[in-house]
Structure formats: structure tokens, C-alpha cells
Amino acid sequence: MTTLSLRPNSIGDAIIATYGYADPDRAAVIQNLIARLDDDGGLGDIARYYIVKTEYRRATLRSVISTLKLKRPLWLNRNRDAAQANRQFIEATHETYHAWRRSQSKTNAAMRGSPNRKTPNA
């Protein structure tokens, strides 16, 4: 787990400062990241998995971290060691991340009152 702690309000301020809402794709990446932060705002395994999957997401987070003047985690660097660490991390965390996604999908469906929601037998 990375000890970097991000607060959604701070991230929002960084988006405004960095992009001025000019780049909706980057804002969407940050919104998705915020949904994946740990309960205390930490950049844990779920958030890291989401970020390291694409260079675009890594670049977006690097710019926000730079704007917030936070220390960048080593896995966010653009070098061979970071790439190797991220490949290993993705392999080790794949099932955990997708289990989280499935649980989020079920939670969201239940909140919407989805007709596909299974109800326990009475």
C-alpha cells in the first residue's frame, strides 16, 4: 500500500488549477480515481491498479501530484524499474481489483433498484 494520501477536495482543486476544466478526459480519470481511494483517502491497491493500467492515467496522476506538491510514489515514475514493478503488481492484484469491481457493480445495481437484483428466498 502506498502511504500517499489524497483528499478528494484537494484533487478537485488540483484539477481546476492544472486544467481549468479544459480536459474532460483527465477530469474523468481523476473522478474514477477518487471513487477508488481507500476510506481514508489513501492511494491503495485498488486505486493503484486503476492508475497503472495506462500511461495516460499515470501521466494524469503525475500532474495532479505535481500540482499538489506531493512526493511521487516510485511506481509512478517513467522508467524500467517502475514498469517492471507495475507489471508484477498488476499480475498479483488482478483478481482483487476485479472482485472489487464486481462488488461495486452489485452495490450500484442494488442502489438503483435493478430488476436483475437477486433477492433472498423468504
C-alpha positions in Angstrom: 0.0 0.0 0.0 1.3 3.4 -0.9 1.1 5.9 2.0 0.3 8.8 -0.3 -3.0 10.2 1.0 -5.1 12.2 -1.4 -8.2 14.1 -0.4 -11.0 14.5 -3.0 -11.3 18.2 -2.3 -7.6 18.7 -2.9 -7.7 16.7 -6.1 -10.6 18.8 -7.3 -8.6 21.9 -6.6 -5.7 20.5 -8.5 -7.8 19.7 -11.5 -9.0 23.3 -11.5 -5.5 24.7 -11.1 -3.9 22.4 -13.7 -6.6 22.0 -16.3 -9.2 24.7 -15.7 -11.7 22.0 -16.7 -10.2 22.2 -20.2 -9.6 18.5 -20.4 -12.7 16.4 -19.6 -10.8 13.2 -20.2 -8.3 13.9 -17.5 -11.1 15.1 -15.1 -12.8 11.7 -15.7 -9.7 9.8 -14.8 -9.4 11.8 -11.6 -13.1 11.2 -10.8 -12.6 7.5 -11.3 -9.5 7.6 -9.1 -11.4 9.3 -6.3 -14.0 6.5 -6.4 -11.2 4.0 -5.9 -9.4 5.7 -3.0 -9.3 4.0 0.4 -11.8 5.2 3.0 -9.1 7.5 4.5 -8.2 8.9 1.1 -5.2 6.7 0.6 -3.9 5.6 -2.7 -4.2 1.8 -2.0 -4.1 -1.2 -4.3 -7.5 -0.6 -5.9 -6.5 3.0 -6.9 -3.0 2.0 -8.0 -4.3 -0.9 -10.2 -6.6 1.6 -11.9 -3.8 4.1 -12.5 -1.0 1.8 -13.6 -3.1 0.2 -16.3 -2.4 3.0 -18.8 0.2 5.7 -19.4 -2.5 8.3 -19.8 -3.8 7.6 -16.3 -0.2 7.6 -14.8 0.5 11.0 -16.6 -2.7 12.4 -15.2 -1.9 11.4 -11.7 1.7 12.7 -12.0 0.4 16.1 -13.0 -2.0 16.2 -10.0 0.7 15.1 -7.6 3.0 17.7 -9.0 0.3 20.4 -8.7 -0.3 19.4 -5.1 3.5 19.3 -4.4 3.3 15.7 -3.1 6.1 13.2 -3.2 5.6 10.9 -6.2 5.4 7.1 -5.5 8.3 5.3 -7.2 5.8 3.2 -9.2 4.5 6.3 -10.9 7.9 7.2 -12.4 8.6 6.6 -16.1 11.5 4.1 -16.0 12.2 0.5 -16.5 12.1 -0.3 -12.7 8.7 1.3 -12.3 7.3 -0.5 -15.4 8.6 -3.9 -14.1 7.1 -3.2 -10.6 3.8 -2.3 -12.1 3.6 -5.4 -14.3 4.2 -7.5 -11.3 1.7 -5.6 -9.2 -1.0 -5.9 -11.9 -0.4 -9.7 -12.1 -0.6 -10.0 -8.3 -3.6 -7.7 -7.9 -5.7 -8.6 -10.9 -8.3 -10.8 -9.1 -8.6 -8.4 -6.1 -9.3 -5.5 -8.4 -11.9 -7.3 -10.4 -13.6 -8.6 -7.3 -13.8 -5.0 -6.1 -15.3 -4.0 -9.4 -17.9 -6.8 -9.2 -18.9 -5.8 -5.7 -19.2 -2.1 -6.8 -21.4 -3.2 -9.7 -23.7 -5.2 -7.3 -23.8 -2.3 -4.9 -24.7 0.2 -7.6 -27.4 -2.1 -9.0 -28.9 -2.5 -5.6 -29.0 1.2 -5.1 -30.7 1.7 -8.4 -33.3 -1.0 -7.6 -32.2 -3.0 -10.6 -34.7 -5.7 -11.7 -31.8 -8.1 -12.1 -31.0 -7.9 -8.4 -31.4 -11.2 -6.7 -33.5 -11.3 -3.6 -33.1 -13.9 -0.8 -35.8 -16.5 -0.5 -38.4 -15.6 2.1 
